[in-house]
XYZ file of C-alpha atoms in Angstrom:
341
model
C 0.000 0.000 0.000
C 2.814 2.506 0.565
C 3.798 3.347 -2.909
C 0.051 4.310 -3.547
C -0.203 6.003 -0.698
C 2.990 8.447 -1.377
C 1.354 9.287 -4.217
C -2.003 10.269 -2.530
C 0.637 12.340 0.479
C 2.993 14.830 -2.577
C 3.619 16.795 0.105
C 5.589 14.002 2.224
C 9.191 13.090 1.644
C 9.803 9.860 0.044
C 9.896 6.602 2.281
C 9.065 9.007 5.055
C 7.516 6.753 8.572
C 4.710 8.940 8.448
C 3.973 6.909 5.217
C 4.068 3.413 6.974
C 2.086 4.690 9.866
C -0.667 5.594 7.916
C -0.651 2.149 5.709
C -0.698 -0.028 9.790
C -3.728 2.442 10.200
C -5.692 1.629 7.071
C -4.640 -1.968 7.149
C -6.154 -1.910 10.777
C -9.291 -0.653 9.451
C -8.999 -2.876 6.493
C -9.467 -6.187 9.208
C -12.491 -4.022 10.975
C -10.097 -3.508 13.917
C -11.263 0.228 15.053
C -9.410 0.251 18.488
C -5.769 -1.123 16.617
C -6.290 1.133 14.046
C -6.343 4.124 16.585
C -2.500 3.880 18.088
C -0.958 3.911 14.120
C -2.906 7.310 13.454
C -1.994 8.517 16.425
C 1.385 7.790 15.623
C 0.815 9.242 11.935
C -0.056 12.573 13.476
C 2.797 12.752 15.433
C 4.893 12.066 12.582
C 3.163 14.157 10.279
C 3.070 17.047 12.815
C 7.061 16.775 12.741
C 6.906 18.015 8.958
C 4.272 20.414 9.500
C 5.542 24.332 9.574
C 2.420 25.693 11.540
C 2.047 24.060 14.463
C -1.345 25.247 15.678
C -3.070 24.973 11.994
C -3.644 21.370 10.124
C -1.413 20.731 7.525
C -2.543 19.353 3.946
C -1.451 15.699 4.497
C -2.924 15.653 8.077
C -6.311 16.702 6.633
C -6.084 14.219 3.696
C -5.461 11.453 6.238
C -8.223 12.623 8.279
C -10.890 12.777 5.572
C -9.410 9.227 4.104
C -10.126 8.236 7.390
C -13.689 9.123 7.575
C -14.828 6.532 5.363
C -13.959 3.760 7.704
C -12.389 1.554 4.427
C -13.497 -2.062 5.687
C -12.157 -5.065 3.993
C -13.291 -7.850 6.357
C -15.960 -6.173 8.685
C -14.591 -8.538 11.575
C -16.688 -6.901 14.724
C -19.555 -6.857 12.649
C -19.880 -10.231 11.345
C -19.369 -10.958 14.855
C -22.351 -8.913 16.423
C -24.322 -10.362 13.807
C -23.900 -14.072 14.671
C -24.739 -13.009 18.278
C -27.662 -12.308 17.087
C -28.152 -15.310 15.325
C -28.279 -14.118 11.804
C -28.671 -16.709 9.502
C -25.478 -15.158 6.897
C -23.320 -12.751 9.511
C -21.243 -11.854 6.874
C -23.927 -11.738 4.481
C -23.150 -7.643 4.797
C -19.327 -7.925 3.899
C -19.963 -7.015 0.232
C -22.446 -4.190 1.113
C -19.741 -2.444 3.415
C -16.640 -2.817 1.631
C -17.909 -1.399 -1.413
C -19.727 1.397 0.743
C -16.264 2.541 2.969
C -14.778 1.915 -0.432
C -17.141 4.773 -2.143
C -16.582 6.838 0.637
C -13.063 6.798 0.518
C -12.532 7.357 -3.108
C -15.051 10.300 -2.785
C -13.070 11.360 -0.150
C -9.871 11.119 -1.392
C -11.230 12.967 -4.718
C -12.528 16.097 -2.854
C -10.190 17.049 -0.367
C -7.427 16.398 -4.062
C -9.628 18.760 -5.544
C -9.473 20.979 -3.062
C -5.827 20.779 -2.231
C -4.811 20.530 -5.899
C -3.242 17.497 -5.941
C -2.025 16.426 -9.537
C -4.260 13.046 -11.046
C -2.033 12.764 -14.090
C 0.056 10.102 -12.186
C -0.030 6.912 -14.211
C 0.491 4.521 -11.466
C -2.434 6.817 -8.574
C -5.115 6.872 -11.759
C -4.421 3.049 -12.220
C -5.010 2.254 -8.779
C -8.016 4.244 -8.838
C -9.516 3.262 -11.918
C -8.828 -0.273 -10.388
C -10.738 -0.035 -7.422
C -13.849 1.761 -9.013
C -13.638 -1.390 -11.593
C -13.384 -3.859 -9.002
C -16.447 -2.333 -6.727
C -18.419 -2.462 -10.370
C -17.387 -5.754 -11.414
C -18.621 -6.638 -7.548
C -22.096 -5.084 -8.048
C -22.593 -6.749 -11.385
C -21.377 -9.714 -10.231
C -23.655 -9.753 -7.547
C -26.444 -8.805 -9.136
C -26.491 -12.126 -10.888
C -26.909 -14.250 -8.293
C -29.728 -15.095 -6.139
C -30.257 -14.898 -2.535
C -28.759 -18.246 -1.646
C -25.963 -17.696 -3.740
C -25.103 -14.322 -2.407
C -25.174 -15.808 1.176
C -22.355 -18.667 -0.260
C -20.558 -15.820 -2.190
C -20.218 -13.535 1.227
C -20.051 -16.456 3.737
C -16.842 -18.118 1.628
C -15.112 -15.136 0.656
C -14.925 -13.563 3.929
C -13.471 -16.929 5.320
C -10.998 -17.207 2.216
C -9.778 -13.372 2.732
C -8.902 -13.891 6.181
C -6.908 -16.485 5.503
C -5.085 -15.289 2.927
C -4.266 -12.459 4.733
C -3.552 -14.162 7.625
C -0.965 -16.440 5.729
C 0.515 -13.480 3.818
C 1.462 -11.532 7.437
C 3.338 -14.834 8.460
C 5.233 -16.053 5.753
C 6.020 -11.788 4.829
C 7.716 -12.010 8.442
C 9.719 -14.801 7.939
C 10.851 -13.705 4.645
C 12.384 -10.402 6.172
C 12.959 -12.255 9.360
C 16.652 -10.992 9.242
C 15.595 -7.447 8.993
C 14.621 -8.110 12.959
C 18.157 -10.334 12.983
C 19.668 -6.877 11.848
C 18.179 -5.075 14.695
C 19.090 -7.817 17.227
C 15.643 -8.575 17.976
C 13.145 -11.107 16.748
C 9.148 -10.717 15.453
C 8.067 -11.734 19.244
C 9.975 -8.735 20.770
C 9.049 -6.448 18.641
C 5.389 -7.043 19.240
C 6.045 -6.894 22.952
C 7.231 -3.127 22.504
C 4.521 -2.327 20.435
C 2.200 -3.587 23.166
C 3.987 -1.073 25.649
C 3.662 1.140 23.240
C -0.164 0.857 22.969
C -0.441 1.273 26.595
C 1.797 4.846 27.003
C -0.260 6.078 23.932
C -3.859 4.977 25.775
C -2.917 7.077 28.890
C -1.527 9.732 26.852
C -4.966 10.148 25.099
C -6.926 9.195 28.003
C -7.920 13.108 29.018
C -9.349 13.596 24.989
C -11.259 10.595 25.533
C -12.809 11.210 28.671
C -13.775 14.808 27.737
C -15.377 13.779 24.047
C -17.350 10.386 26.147
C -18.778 13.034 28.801
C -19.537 14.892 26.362
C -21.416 12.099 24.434
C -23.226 11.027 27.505
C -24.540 13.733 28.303
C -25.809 14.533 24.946
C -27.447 10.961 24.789
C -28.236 9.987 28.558
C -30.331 14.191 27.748
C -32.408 12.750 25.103
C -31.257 14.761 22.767
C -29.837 12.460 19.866
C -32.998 10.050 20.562
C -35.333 13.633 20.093
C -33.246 14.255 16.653
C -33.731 10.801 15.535
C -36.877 10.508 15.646
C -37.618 13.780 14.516
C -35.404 13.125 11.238
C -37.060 9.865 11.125
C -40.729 11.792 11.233
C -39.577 13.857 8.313
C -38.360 10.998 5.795
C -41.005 8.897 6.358
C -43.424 12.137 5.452
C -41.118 12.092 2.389
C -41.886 8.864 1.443
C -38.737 7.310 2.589
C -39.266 3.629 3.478
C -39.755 2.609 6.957
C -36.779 0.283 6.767
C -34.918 3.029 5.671
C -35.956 5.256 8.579
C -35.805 2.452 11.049
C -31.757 2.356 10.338
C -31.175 6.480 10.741
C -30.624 6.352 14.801
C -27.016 4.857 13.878
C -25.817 6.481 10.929
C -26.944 10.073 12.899
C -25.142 8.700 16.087
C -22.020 7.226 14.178
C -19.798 10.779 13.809
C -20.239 11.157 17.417
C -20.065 8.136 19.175
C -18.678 4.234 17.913
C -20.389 2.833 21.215
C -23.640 4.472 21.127
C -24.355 3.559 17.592
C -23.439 0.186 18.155
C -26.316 -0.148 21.293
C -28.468 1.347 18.434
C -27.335 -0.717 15.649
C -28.027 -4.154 18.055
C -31.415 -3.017 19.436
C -32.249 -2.343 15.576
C -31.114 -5.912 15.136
C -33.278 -7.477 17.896
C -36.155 -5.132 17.322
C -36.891 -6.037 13.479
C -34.462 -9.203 13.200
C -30.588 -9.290 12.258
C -32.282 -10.487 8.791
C -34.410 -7.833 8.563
C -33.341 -4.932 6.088
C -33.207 -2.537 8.761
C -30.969 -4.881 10.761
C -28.880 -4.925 7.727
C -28.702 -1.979 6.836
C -27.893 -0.715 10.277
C -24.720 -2.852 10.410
C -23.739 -1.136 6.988
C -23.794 2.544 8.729
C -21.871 1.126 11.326
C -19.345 -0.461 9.451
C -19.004 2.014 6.550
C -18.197 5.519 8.565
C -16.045 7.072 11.235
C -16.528 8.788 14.504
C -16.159 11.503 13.464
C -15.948 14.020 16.186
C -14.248 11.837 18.516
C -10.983 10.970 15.770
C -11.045 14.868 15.951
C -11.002 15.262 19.104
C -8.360 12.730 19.665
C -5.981 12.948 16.696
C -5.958 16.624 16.546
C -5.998 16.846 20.357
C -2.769 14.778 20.362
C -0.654 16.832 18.773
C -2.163 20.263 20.336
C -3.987 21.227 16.502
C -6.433 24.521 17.219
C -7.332 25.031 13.488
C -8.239 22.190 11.747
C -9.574 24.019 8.624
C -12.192 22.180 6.248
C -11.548 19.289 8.069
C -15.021 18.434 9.980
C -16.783 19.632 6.791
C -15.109 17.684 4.801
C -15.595 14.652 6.978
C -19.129 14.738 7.705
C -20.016 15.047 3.903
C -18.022 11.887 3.970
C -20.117 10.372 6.453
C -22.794 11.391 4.362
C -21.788 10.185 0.999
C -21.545 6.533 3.025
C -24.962 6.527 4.243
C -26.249 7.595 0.917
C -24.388 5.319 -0.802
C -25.414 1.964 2.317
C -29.213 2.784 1.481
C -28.264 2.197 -2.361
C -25.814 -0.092 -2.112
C -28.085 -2.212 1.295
C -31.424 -1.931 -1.616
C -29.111 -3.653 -3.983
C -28.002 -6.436 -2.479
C -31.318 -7.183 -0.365
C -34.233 -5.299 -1.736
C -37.045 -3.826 0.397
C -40.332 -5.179 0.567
């Protein structure tokens, strides 16, 4: 991923560890690991605030990573395929499809903005490649799809997400055996290095621990008020007046809670799962808006917060239409794949 993503970061000096930060944080996300993802772009910040000549304001590459970010790019939706066979779907992973290609929308819309925006140059050969790639492959996915029925879907889905992890599992192992001697080099092996990273991980969770615990009160408060459960409802009131489909309106409590909090949408996303079924297209589609977005506020809150950033520019703009270019694109994407009746 690095060589794609130095292309995406012009501003960055070549091969610098900002670069391989940022890959451990998508690749994180990639495996639907929120909470591992969260130490690499920490550490991304950090590294990018090194190169960044005003302190106080966001830099270009910080906001680009930010707004990449937003999208939540999912390869195997791990935690959701997970809450789903607690609930005894009958297919947990028959949303893997529906939520890569939606965090995969997202993040090409995102990445195409904030380029337009910072005028970043799309005559490389090698950037529109992987681009044009990815759009082809999320068609070629749809179409594919779209040919199957509803048993074969649930085969397609249930086998591929079993066949990714693997594969990606096996490709981690035998990579670190093949540059075992780069750890040999350092006098260290694989095992220790993980241990350090663990100790790591625990001095950057109490170094973030005061941004958390402001942006949760925060979040409580708001929800434990009333208040998001009062704008729910009444955005729910107004679709379905607009002839928006109950289903539709049945899933909005998460995708409206997502940007602010990763917990509370979850409690929504699992009482919308026990209320109208995990196979229910509101179940569904309420796993998709959890899978395919980013908490928005709170990754602001901590990332920026980290490194002491006052301004952060476009960034929350830029971010929540994001967020909303994901939900619009789960309700599409979610009618698809599983219709509504």
């Amino acid at each position: 991923m690095s060589p794609a993503f130095a292309k995406v970061f012009p501003s960055l000096p070549k091969n610098h560890e900002s670069i391989s930060y940022m890959t451990l944080n998508f690749a994180a996300n990639f495996l639907g690991l929120d909470s591992a993802a969260t130490p690499f772009g920490l550490k991304a910040m950090q590294s990018l605030q090194e190169l960044n000549e005003d302190k106080d304001k966001a830099s270009d590459a910080q906001i680009m990573f930010m707004c990449l970010h937003a999208a939540g790019l999912t390869l195997i939706p791990t935690s959701i395929i997970g809450y789903r066979a607690a609930e005894n779907a009958a297919n947990p992973a028959d949303v893997m499809l529906p939520c890569i290609i939606t965090s995969f929308v997202g993040t090409i819309a995102a990445f195409l903005l904030v380029g337009v925006k910072q005028k970043i140059s799309f005559k490389s050969v090698s950037l529109l490649a992987t681009l044009m790639g990815l759009i082809g492959a999320i068609i070629g996915l749809l179409f594919y799809v779209n040919t199957l029925d509803l048993i074969g879907k649930n085969f397609f889905t249930s086998n591929l997400s079993g066949v990714l992890l693997l594969l990606i599992i096996g490709f981690t192992l035998v990579f670190s055996f093949i540059h075992e001697k780069k750890f040999t080099a350092h006098k260290t092996t694989m095992f220790d290095t993980f241990v350090v990273g663990a100790n790591n991980g625990l001095k950057t969770g109490v170094m973030i621990f005061p941004y958390v615990m402001g942006m949760l009160v925060a979040i409580s408060l708001l929800r434990n008020s009333g208040l998001f459960e009062i704008i729910s409802h009444g955005i729910s009131f107004v679709f379905s007046h607009l002839g928006v489909a109950k289903e539709i309106t049945d899933s909005l409590p998460v995708a409206i809670l997502r940007p602010f909090s990763s917990g509370g949408s979850r409690g929504f996303m699992i009482d919308a799962m026990r209320t109208f079924g995990p196979d229910s297209f509101a179940g569904r589609l309420s796993c998709i808006f959890q899978c395919s977005a980013e908490t928005t506020f709170y990754v602001i809150a901590v990332y920026f917060g980290s490194v002491s950033i006052k301004n952060t520019r476009y960034t929350l703009g830029m971010m929540l239409l994001v967020d909303l270019i994901c939900v619009i694109t789960g309700v599409l994407v979610a009618t698809w794949f599983f219709g509504l009746k």
